[in-house]
Coordinates of C-alpha atoms and ligand atoms in Angstrom, one line a residue:
M1 CA -11.9 30.7 34.1
S2 CA -14.4 28.9 32.4
M3 CA -12.4 26.0 31.1
F4 CA -9.2 24.3 32.0
C5 CA -7.2 21.7 29.8
F6 CA -3.2 21.6 29.4
Q7 CA -3.5 18.3 27.7
C8 CA -1.4 18.8 24.7
Q9 CA 1.4 20.6 23.4
E10 CA -0.3 23.4 21.9
T11 CA -2.2 24.4 25.1
A12 CA -2.2 27.9 25.3
K13 CA 0.7 29.8 26.5
G14 CA 2.3 26.7 27.3
T15 CA 0.1 26.6 30.4
G16 CA -3.3 25.8 29.9
C17 CA -6.3 26.7 27.5
E18 CA -8.8 28.7 29.7
I19 CA -11.6 30.3 27.5
R20 CA -11.3 27.9 24.6
G21 CA -9.1 25.4 23.2
V22 CA -6.4 26.4 20.8
C23 CA -7.4 22.8 19.3
G24 CA -11.1 24.3 18.8
K25 CA -12.5 22.7 21.9
N26 CA -15.0 24.9 23.5
E27 CA -15.8 25.3 27.1
E28 CA -19.0 23.0 26.9
V29 CA -17.1 20.1 25.1
A30 CA -14.0 20.7 27.3
K31 CA -16.2 20.2 30.9
L32 CA -18.2 17.3 29.3
Q33 CA -15.1 15.4 28.6
D34 CA -13.9 16.2 32.2
L35 CA -16.8 14.8 33.4
L36 CA -16.9 12.0 31.1
V37 CA -13.1 11.1 32.6
Y38 CA -14.7 11.4 36.1
T39 CA -17.3 8.6 35.0
T40 CA -14.4 6.0 34.1
K41 CA -12.6 6.7 37.8
G42 CA -16.1 6.0 39.2
I43 CA -16.6 2.8 37.4
A44 CA -12.8 1.8 38.2
E45 CA -13.3 2.5 41.9
I46 CA -16.3 -0.2 41.8
V47 CA -14.3 -2.5 39.7
V48 CA -11.4 -2.3 42.2
K49 CA -12.8 -1.9 45.5
G50 CA -15.4 -4.6 44.9
K51 CA -12.8 -6.9 43.5
L52 CA -14.8 -7.4 40.1
D53 CA -13.6 -9.9 37.5
V54 CA -12.6 -7.7 34.5
T55 CA -13.1 -10.8 32.3
S56 CA -17.0 -10.8 33.0
I57 CA -17.5 -7.1 32.3
N58 CA -16.3 -6.7 28.9
E59 CA -18.7 -4.5 27.4
V60 CA -17.7 -1.9 30.3
N61 CA -14.2 -2.6 29.7
H62 CA -14.7 -1.7 26.1
Q63 CA -16.8 1.5 26.9
V64 CA -14.2 2.6 29.5
L65 CA -11.7 2.6 26.4
K66 CA -13.6 4.4 24.0
S67 CA -14.5 7.2 26.7
L68 CA -11.1 7.7 27.6
F69 CA -10.3 7.9 23.7
I70 CA -13.2 10.3 22.8
T71 CA -11.3 13.0 25.3
I72 CA -7.8 12.6 23.2
T73 CA -6.8 16.1 21.9
N74 CA -8.5 16.7 18.4
A75 CA -10.9 13.4 18.5
N76 CA -14.4 14.2 19.6
F77 CA -15.9 17.9 19.6
D78 CA -19.2 16.6 19.7
D79 CA -21.1 17.7 22.6
G80 CA -24.2 15.8 22.0
A81 CA -22.2 12.3 21.6
I82 CA -20.3 13.0 24.7
E83 CA -23.3 13.8 26.8
I84 CA -24.7 10.4 25.4
Q85 CA -21.6 8.8 26.3
I86 CA -21.7 10.1 29.8
N87 CA -25.1 8.9 30.4
K88 CA -24.1 5.4 29.1
M89 CA -21.4 5.3 31.4
I90 CA -23.3 6.3 34.6
G91 CA -25.7 3.5 33.4
F92 CA -23.3 0.9 33.5
R93 CA -21.7 2.3 36.5
N94 CA -24.8 1.9 38.5
E95 CA -25.6 -1.4 37.2
L96 CA -22.0 -2.3 38.4
K97 CA -22.6 -0.8 41.7
K98 CA -25.4 -3.4 42.6
Q99 CA -22.5 -6.2 42.4
V100 CA -20.8 -4.2 45.2
S101 CA -23.5 -3.4 47.6
N102 CA -21.1 -3.7 50.7
V103 CA -18.4 -1.4 49.5
S104 CA -18.2 2.1 50.7
L105 CA -17.8 4.4 47.3
G106 CA -16.5 7.8 46.6
D107 CA -18.3 10.7 45.0
A108 CA -17.0 9.5 41.5
A109 CA -19.1 6.1 41.8
E110 CA -22.1 7.9 43.4
F111 CA -22.8 11.4 41.8
E112 CA -26.0 11.8 39.5
V113 CA -26.7 14.5 37.1
S114 CA -30.0 14.9 35.3
D115 CA -29.5 17.2 32.3
R116 CA -26.9 19.1 30.2
A117 CA -26.8 22.1 33.0
S118 CA -26.3 19.7 36.1
M119 CA -23.7 18.0 34.0
L120 CA -21.9 21.3 33.2
E121 CA -22.0 22.0 37.0
K122 CA -20.7 18.9 38.2
A123 CA -17.7 19.0 35.8
S124 CA -16.7 22.2 37.0
K125 CA -16.0 20.5 40.2
V126 CA -14.1 17.5 39.0
G127 CA -11.8 18.9 36.4
V128 CA -8.1 19.1 36.3
L129 CA -7.9 22.0 38.8
S130 CA -9.9 20.0 41.6
T131 CA -6.5 18.8 42.7
E132 CA -5.0 21.7 44.4
N133 CA -1.6 20.3 44.9
E134 CA 0.3 21.2 41.8
D135 CA 2.9 18.3 42.1
V136 CA 0.1 15.9 42.5
R137 CA -2.1 17.5 39.8
S138 CA 1.1 17.2 37.5
L139 CA 1.8 13.4 38.3
R140 CA -2.3 12.6 38.2
E141 CA -2.8 14.3 35.0
M142 CA 0.6 12.6 33.4
I143 CA -1.1 9.3 34.5
I144 CA -4.2 10.0 32.9
Y145 CA -2.9 11.1 29.7
G146 CA -0.9 8.2 29.4
L147 CA -3.9 6.0 30.0
K148 CA -5.6 8.0 27.6
G149 CA -2.9 7.0 25.0
M150 CA -3.3 3.2 26.2
A151 CA -7.0 3.3 25.5
A152 CA -6.4 4.6 22.0
Y153 CA -4.1 2.0 21.1
T154 CA -5.9 -0.8 22.8
D155 CA -9.0 0.2 21.1
H156 CA -7.5 -0.1 18.0
A157 CA -6.2 -3.7 18.8
L158 CA -9.6 -4.6 20.1
N159 CA -11.2 -3.6 16.7
I160 CA -9.0 -6.1 15.1
G161 CA -10.2 -9.0 17.6
K162 CA -7.1 -8.6 19.9
E163 CA -7.3 -7.6 23.8
N164 CA -5.5 -8.1 27.0
F165 CA -7.2 -8.1 30.4
D166 CA -4.1 -7.1 32.4
I167 CA -4.4 -3.8 30.4
Y168 CA -8.0 -3.5 31.7
T169 CA -7.1 -4.6 35.3
F170 CA -4.1 -1.8 35.2
I171 CA -6.2 0.8 33.6
Y172 CA -8.8 0.6 36.5
E173 CA -6.2 0.4 39.3
A174 CA -4.4 3.5 37.7
L175 CA -7.8 5.3 37.2
V176 CA -8.5 4.9 40.9
A177 CA -5.0 6.1 42.0
T178 CA -5.8 9.1 40.6
L179 CA -8.7 9.6 43.3
D180 CA -6.5 8.7 46.1
D181 CA -5.5 11.5 48.3
S182 CA -3.3 9.0 50.4
L183 CA -0.8 8.5 47.5
S184 CA 2.6 10.2 48.0
A185 CA 4.5 11.9 45.2
D186 CA 6.8 8.9 45.0
E187 CA 4.0 6.5 44.9
L188 CA 2.8 8.5 41.9
V189 CA 6.1 8.5 40.1
A190 CA 6.2 5.0 40.4
L191 CA 2.8 4.6 38.8
T192 CA 3.3 6.5 35.9
L193 CA 6.4 4.3 35.1
K194 CA 4.0 1.4 35.5
T195 CA 1.8 3.1 33.1
G196 CA 4.7 3.3 30.8
E197 CA 5.2 -0.7 31.2
F198 CA 1.7 -1.2 30.4
G199 CA 1.9 1.3 27.2
V200 CA 4.7 -1.1 26.1
Q201 CA 1.9 -3.9 26.6
A202 CA -0.6 -2.2 24.8
M203 CA 1.8 -1.0 21.8
A204 CA 2.9 -4.8 21.8
L205 CA -1.0 -5.9 21.4
L206 CA -1.8 -3.4 18.8
D207 CA 1.7 -4.7 16.7
E208 CA 0.3 -8.1 17.0
A209 CA -3.0 -7.2 16.2
N210 CA -2.0 -5.2 13.0
T211 CA 0.8 -7.7 11.8
S212 CA -1.3 -11.0 12.5
K213 CA -4.1 -9.7 10.4
Y214 CA -2.4 -7.8 7.8
G215 CA 1.0 -9.0 7.4
N216 CA 4.4 -7.6 8.5
P217 CA 5.1 -3.9 7.3
E218 CA 7.5 -4.2 4.0
I219 CA 9.2 -1.4 2.5
T220 CA 6.9 0.3 0.3
S221 CA 7.0 3.2 -2.1
V222 CA 3.4 5.1 -1.7
N223 CA 2.4 7.4 -4.5
I224 CA 1.7 10.9 -3.5
G225 CA 0.2 12.2 -6.7
V226 CA -3.5 11.4 -7.8
R227 CA -5.4 9.6 -10.3
S228 CA -8.4 10.8 -12.3
N229 CA -11.2 8.9 -10.4
P230 CA -13.3 10.5 -7.5
A231 CA -12.1 9.3 -4.2
I232 CA -12.5 8.8 -0.4
L233 CA -9.9 10.4 2.0
I234 CA -9.3 7.9 5.2
S235 CA -7.5 9.6 8.3
G236 CA -6.5 8.0 11.8
H237 CA -5.3 4.8 12.7
D238 CA -8.2 2.5 12.4
L239 CA -6.9 -0.4 10.1
A240 CA -10.1 -2.2 10.6
D241 CA -12.2 0.6 9.2
L242 CA -9.6 1.0 6.3
E243 CA -10.1 -2.5 5.4
Q244 CA -14.0 -2.5 5.4
L245 CA -13.9 0.7 3.5
L246 CA -11.4 -0.8 0.7
E247 CA -13.6 -3.7 0.7
Q248 CA -16.9 -1.8 -0.1
T249 CA -15.3 0.5 -2.5
K250 CA -14.0 -2.5 -4.7
G251 CA -15.0 -2.1 -8.2
T252 CA -17.2 1.2 -7.7
G253 CA -14.8 3.3 -9.5
V254 CA -14.1 5.2 -6.3
D255 CA -10.2 5.7 -5.3
V256 CA -9.3 5.5 -1.6
Y257 CA -6.4 7.8 -0.4
T258 CA -4.6 8.0 3.1
H259 CA -4.1 11.3 5.1
S260 CA -1.8 11.9 7.6
E261 CA -1.5 8.8 10.2
M262 CA -3.2 6.4 7.8
L263 CA -0.2 6.8 5.2
P264 CA 1.7 3.5 7.0
A265 CA -1.4 1.4 6.3
H266 CA 0.2 1.0 2.5
Y267 CA 3.2 -0.6 4.1
Y268 CA 0.9 -3.8 5.2
P269 CA 0.6 -6.6 2.5
V270 CA -3.0 -7.2 2.9
F271 CA -3.9 -3.7 1.5
K272 CA -1.6 -4.1 -1.4
K273 CA -4.1 -5.9 -2.9
Y274 CA -6.5 -3.4 -3.5
D275 CA -6.4 -1.8 -6.9
N276 CA -8.5 1.3 -5.8
F277 CA -5.8 2.2 -2.9
A278 CA -4.5 4.8 -4.8
G279 CA -2.1 6.5 -2.3
N280 CA -1.3 9.5 0.5
Y281 CA -2.8 12.8 -0.2
G282 CA -1.3 15.6 1.3
G283 CA 0.8 15.9 4.7
S284 CA 0.2 16.1 8.6
W285 CA -2.9 16.2 10.3
W286 CA -2.8 20.3 10.5
A287 CA -2.3 20.8 6.8
Q288 CA -6.5 19.4 6.2
V289 CA -7.4 22.9 6.7
T290 CA -6.3 23.4 3.0
E291 CA -5.8 19.8 1.8
F292 CA -9.6 18.8 2.4
E293 CA -10.3 21.9 0.1
T294 CA -8.4 20.4 -2.9
F295 CA -9.5 16.7 -2.1
N296 CA -13.1 17.4 -3.1
G297 CA -14.5 14.2 -1.9
P298 CA -15.8 12.8 1.3
I299 CA -13.5 12.4 4.6
L300 CA -13.3 9.7 6.9
F301 CA -12.0 10.3 10.5
T302 CA -11.2 7.0 12.1
T303 CA -9.7 8.9 15.2
N304 CA -7.9 12.1 16.0
C305 CA -7.2 14.5 14.5
I306 CA -9.9 16.4 13.7
V307 CA -9.2 20.4 12.9
P308 CA -12.7 22.1 13.1
P309 CA -13.3 22.9 9.3
R310 CA -13.3 26.3 8.0
S311 CA -16.2 26.1 5.8
E312 CA -19.8 24.5 5.7
E313 CA -18.5 23.0 2.2
I314 CA -15.8 20.9 3.9
R315 CA -18.0 20.1 7.0
K316 CA -20.7 18.5 4.7
R317 CA -18.1 16.1 3.4
I318 CA -16.6 14.9 6.8
F319 CA -17.8 11.6 8.3
T320 CA -16.5 10.1 11.5
S321 CA -16.3 6.6 13.2
G322 CA -15.1 5.1 16.3
A323 CA -14.2 7.6 19.0
S324 CA -14.1 10.5 16.8
G325 CA -16.9 13.2 16.2
F326 CA -18.0 16.6 15.2
P327 CA -21.1 18.3 15.5
G328 CA -23.5 17.9 12.3
C329 CA -21.1 15.2 10.9
P330 CA -22.5 11.7 10.1
H331 CA -21.0 9.0 12.4
I332 CA -21.1 5.8 11.4
E333 CA -21.3 3.0 14.0
A334 CA -20.7 -0.6 13.7
D335 CA -23.5 -3.1 13.8
E336 CA -23.7 -6.0 16.2
N337 CA -21.0 -7.8 14.0
G338 CA -18.9 -4.9 14.0
K339 CA -19.5 -4.1 10.3
K340 CA -19.8 -0.2 9.3
D341 CA -21.7 0.8 6.2
F342 CA -19.9 3.2 4.4
S343 CA -22.2 3.5 1.4
A344 CA -23.2 6.8 2.3
I345 CA -19.4 8.3 1.7
I346 CA -19.2 6.0 -1.3
E347 CA -22.3 7.7 -3.0
M348 CA -21.2 11.0 -2.2
A349 CA -17.5 10.2 -3.7
K350 CA -19.1 9.4 -6.6
Q351 CA -20.7 12.7 -7.0
S352 CA -17.7 14.7 -6.1
K353 CA -14.7 15.6 -8.7
P354 CA -11.4 14.0 -8.6
P355 CA -8.9 15.2 -6.0
V356 CA -6.7 18.2 -7.2
E357 CA -3.0 17.2 -7.6
I358 CA -1.0 18.9 -5.0
E359 CA 2.2 17.2 -5.3
S360 CA 3.6 14.0 -7.2
G361 CA 6.0 11.3 -7.1
S362 CA 6.3 8.6 -4.0
I363 CA 7.6 8.5 -0.5
V364 CA 9.2 5.3 1.1
G365 CA 8.1 3.7 4.4
G366 CA 7.8 0.1 6.0
F367 CA 10.8 -0.1 8.0
A368 CA 9.0 -1.6 11.0
H369 CA 11.1 -4.1 13.4
N370 CA 10.6 -7.1 11.1
Q371 CA 11.7 -5.2 8.0
V372 CA 14.6 -3.7 9.6
F373 CA 15.5 -7.2 11.4
A374 CA 15.5 -8.6 7.7
L375 CA 18.4 -6.0 6.6
A376 CA 20.0 -6.3 10.1
D377 CA 23.2 -7.7 9.0
K378 CA 23.4 -4.6 6.3
V379 CA 22.7 -2.2 9.1
V380 CA 25.2 -3.9 11.7
D381 CA 27.7 -3.9 9.0
A382 CA 27.4 -0.3 8.4
V383 CA 27.8 0.5 12.1
K384 CA 30.7 -1.6 12.3
S385 CA 32.5 0.0 9.3
G386 CA 31.6 3.6 10.6
A387 CA 29.6 4.0 7.3
I388 CA 26.6 4.8 10.0
K389 CA 27.9 7.0 12.9
K390 CA 24.5 7.4 14.8
F391 CA 20.7 7.0 14.9
F392 CA 18.3 9.4 15.9
V393 CA 15.1 8.4 16.7
M394 CA 12.7 11.2 15.7
A395 CA 9.7 9.8 16.4
G396 CA 6.5 11.5 17.4
C397 CA 4.1 13.8 16.3
D398 CA 3.8 17.2 14.3
G399 CA 1.9 20.3 15.0
R400 CA 0.7 23.4 13.3
M401 CA 3.2 25.8 15.3
K402 CA 6.1 27.4 13.4
S403 CA 8.5 26.1 16.0
R404 CA 8.0 22.7 14.6
E405 CA 10.3 23.8 11.4
Y406 CA 13.1 23.3 14.2
Y407 CA 12.6 19.3 13.0
T408 CA 13.0 20.0 9.3
E409 CA 16.0 22.1 9.8
F410 CA 17.7 19.3 12.3
A411 CA 16.9 16.6 9.8
K412 CA 18.7 18.4 7.0
K413 CA 21.7 19.5 9.1
L414 CA 22.4 16.0 10.5
P415 CA 25.6 14.8 9.3
K416 CA 25.3 12.3 6.3
D417 CA 26.7 9.3 8.3
T418 CA 23.3 9.3 10.3
V419 CA 20.1 7.7 10.0
I420 CA 17.1 9.0 11.2
L421 CA 14.3 6.1 12.7
T422 CA 10.8 7.6 12.5
A423 CA 7.1 7.0 13.6
G424 CA 4.3 8.9 13.7
C425 CA 3.3 12.2 12.3
A426 CA 6.7 13.8 13.0
K427 CA 7.7 12.2 9.8
Y428 CA 6.0 15.0 7.6
R429 CA 8.6 17.1 8.7
Y430 CA 11.3 15.7 6.7
N431 CA 10.2 12.5 4.5
K432 CA 9.7 14.4 1.4
L433 CA 13.3 15.9 1.6
D434 CA 16.1 13.9 -0.4
L435 CA 18.5 12.8 2.3
G436 CA 19.8 10.4 0.4
D437 CA 21.0 6.6 1.6
I438 CA 23.9 5.1 3.1
G439 CA 25.0 2.1 1.1
G440 CA 21.4 1.4 -0.2
I441 CA 20.3 2.3 3.4
P442 CA 17.7 5.1 3.3
R443 CA 18.7 7.8 5.9
V444 CA 15.3 8.2 7.1
L445 CA 13.3 4.9 7.9
D446 CA 9.9 5.2 8.6
A447 CA 8.4 2.7 10.9
G448 CA 4.7 3.8 10.6
Q449 CA 2.2 5.2 13.0
C450 CA 3.1 6.7 16.4
N451 CA 2.3 3.1 17.8
D452 CA 5.1 1.8 15.6
S453 CA 7.4 3.7 18.0
Y454 CA 7.1 0.5 19.9
S455 CA 8.8 -1.1 16.6
L456 CA 11.7 1.5 17.2
A457 CA 12.2 0.2 20.7
V458 CA 12.3 -3.5 19.9
I459 CA 15.1 -2.5 17.2
A460 CA 17.1 -0.6 19.5
L461 CA 16.9 -3.8 22.2
K462 CA 17.7 -6.0 19.1
L463 CA 20.7 -4.1 18.3
K464 CA 21.6 -4.0 22.1
E465 CA 21.6 -8.0 21.8
I466 CA 23.7 -8.2 18.5
F467 CA 26.3 -5.5 19.9
A468 CA 26.2 -7.5 23.2
L469 CA 25.6 -4.3 25.2
K470 CA 24.6 -4.4 28.8
D471 CA 22.7 -1.3 28.3
V472 CA 20.5 0.0 25.7
N473 CA 21.6 3.5 26.4
E474 CA 25.3 2.7 25.3
L475 CA 24.0 2.1 21.5
P476 CA 24.8 4.7 19.1
I477 CA 21.1 6.2 19.2
A478 CA 20.0 9.5 20.3
Y479 CA 16.2 10.3 20.8
N480 CA 15.0 14.0 19.7
I481 CA 11.2 13.2 19.9
A482 CA 8.2 15.4 19.0
W483 CA 5.1 15.2 21.1
Y484 CA 1.7 16.9 20.8
E485 CA -1.0 14.7 22.1
Q486 CA -1.7 12.0 24.7
K487 CA -0.8 8.9 22.5
A488 CA 2.7 10.5 22.4
V489 CA 2.4 10.8 26.2
I490 CA 2.0 6.8 26.3
V491 CA 4.8 6.5 23.8
L492 CA 7.1 8.5 26.2
L493 CA 6.2 6.5 29.4
A494 CA 6.6 3.6 27.4
L495 CA 10.0 4.1 26.4
L496 CA 11.4 5.5 29.7
S497 CA 9.7 2.2 31.3
L498 CA 12.4 0.3 28.8
G499 CA 15.1 2.0 30.5
I500 CA 15.7 4.6 27.7
K501 CA 17.1 7.7 29.0
N502 CA 18.4 11.4 27.9
I503 CA 15.6 11.8 25.3
H504 CA 15.2 15.4 24.2
L505 CA 11.4 16.3 24.0
G506 CA 10.1 19.1 22.0
P507 CA 9.3 21.8 20.6
T508 CA 8.4 22.4 24.1
L509 CA 8.3 20.6 27.5
P510 CA 4.8 19.6 28.4
G511 CA 2.8 22.3 30.3
F512 CA 1.3 19.9 32.6
L513 CA 4.8 19.2 34.3
S514 CA 5.2 21.0 37.2
P515 CA 8.6 22.6 38.2
N516 CA 8.8 19.9 40.6
V517 CA 7.8 16.9 38.5
A518 CA 10.0 18.2 35.7
K519 CA 12.8 18.0 37.8
V520 CA 12.2 14.4 38.8
L521 CA 12.2 13.6 35.1
V522 CA 15.0 15.5 34.4
E523 CA 17.2 14.0 37.3
K524 CA 16.2 10.4 36.8
F525 CA 15.7 10.1 33.3
G526 CA 18.0 12.9 31.6
I527 CA 14.9 14.2 30.0
A528 CA 15.7 17.5 28.3
G529 CA 14.2 20.3 26.1
V530 CA 15.4 21.0 22.5
G531 CA 17.4 24.5 22.0
Q532 CA 19.0 25.6 18.4
V533 CA 19.6 23.2 15.9
D534 CA 23.3 23.8 15.4
D535 CA 23.8 23.5 19.2
D536 CA 21.8 20.4 19.6
I537 CA 23.5 18.6 16.7
K538 CA 26.9 19.1 18.4
L539 CA 25.5 18.0 21.6
F540 CA 24.1 14.8 20.2
M541 CA 27.1 14.0 18.0
G542 CA 29.5 14.4 21.4
E543 CA 31.2 17.4 19.7
Ligands
SF4_1 S1 -6.4 19.6 23.7 FE1 -4.5 21.0 23.8 S2 -5.1 23.0 22.7 FE2 -7.5 21.6 23.2 S3 -8.0 22.6 24.9 FE3 -6.6 21.0 25.7 S4 -4.6 22.0 25.6 FE4 -5.9 23.3 24.7
SF4_2 S1 1.9 11.1 16.2 FE1 1.3 12.4 17.6 S2 -0.1 13.7 16.7 FE2 0.2 12.1 15.3 S3 -1.5 10.8 16.0 FE3 0.2 9.8 17.0 S4 0.3 11.0 19.1 FE4 -1.2 12.3 17.4

């Protein structure tokens, strides 16, 4: 076995990628990512054991976020960039050690590497399989994956100028706990739930950052056709990058289209003032393999999900920023004032042909918490009159495997008196179907990006209050969630920490769950997988 990774839903055979990632990650990148995570554990050990004040080490906090984010599925394939980040983290670590000279530290805080070969050798000893007990390994990795998702959302909030030092403190505590052989399985289960609690805080922080800067999402019809100008496609979650790109393309004759998880940017009032913000091109992240061909212009990845491009022609049009990276693709760094210079992308766009139209019409979204609260009377009346029998939270991810067709079929076959609440890439499996409305309430309410699953939880808690229920699980809401990568792991842990039970998770349960840990999730939280569409609908509808 040359590498081992089982952090995403598409992991080989549902158990682990051992030779090369299904995502395209090679052995070297996988190992360097393992070592990068290990460096964050070493820093955490110094911070926690040395009782360092996290408010006094902010550059370190930010680089820990970035390091964890870099290791998320599909975010960064650039071995050179990861090697640089490892060296940077070791440098920070060694500086921090000078502040805690009387504290006894473990290997993660002490190891040294001199070159790529020694990094790879070290990585072979500190990866996932270095924890021998499969239950402890499962819990440790679930915590790490939750932290990766948390780091991603916290990093986006930071880019908009919002941070929460309690989240940094928790990230350090949890990272150290994954090195602690004295912790029992029960203690690790408790820490997993605590990770979910801080996941709620991270998503709330990002919600506050996004809405305070860009306004509350509002019901918006988004063009999915194309115009005749040359254009740039922007993907990922980073609204700060989008804002800078829109500012820099204003008046240049270059349009900007969103792809995949950037679609919900159209729902924010601030972005509507840009005449060149033309619409959304294509569908979910994995569809990029064909959609980038016909888009013709340059593409900016602000986060995951990158699929290694099929051709050199497409690779030459890809730019990355933030935690994302791909070998040979220009990476755009912020200057000391946070400004990113996108002029190279804009110049390339000017020389490109306009995008080829692959579909036409529009899709509607923008049903985050504030907008749904504005419709609360209508929604409550529809529930009381029986016009809406049940809500289905179908948030989460999309993926390239055929098994995801389950979600399209599920949405199509749901009874007409049900409403789908969605957020994240999962929506692309049914957001272009004509599922109609119930008394003017669309049957698919899209809250936004996967972090906006927080919005769906806020809506559920508000409905609990309106209907004066003791338990959020008494609401007529069913959860049929799709997952793919680690941001979805933190969303899941956040929902569990809010007391939401009986979540169905698919298309397959995580490969990182050992049989015993899976049993705990089933017994304590009613977590279940998915089966056949007709059977599942009957089950959910209580028939
Ligand atoms: S991220 Fe997923 S597909 Fe990629 S190597 Fe890991 S488990 Fe495999
Ligand atoms: S919805 Fe899932 S696949 Fe899409 S960006 Fe979020 S976590 Fe990743």
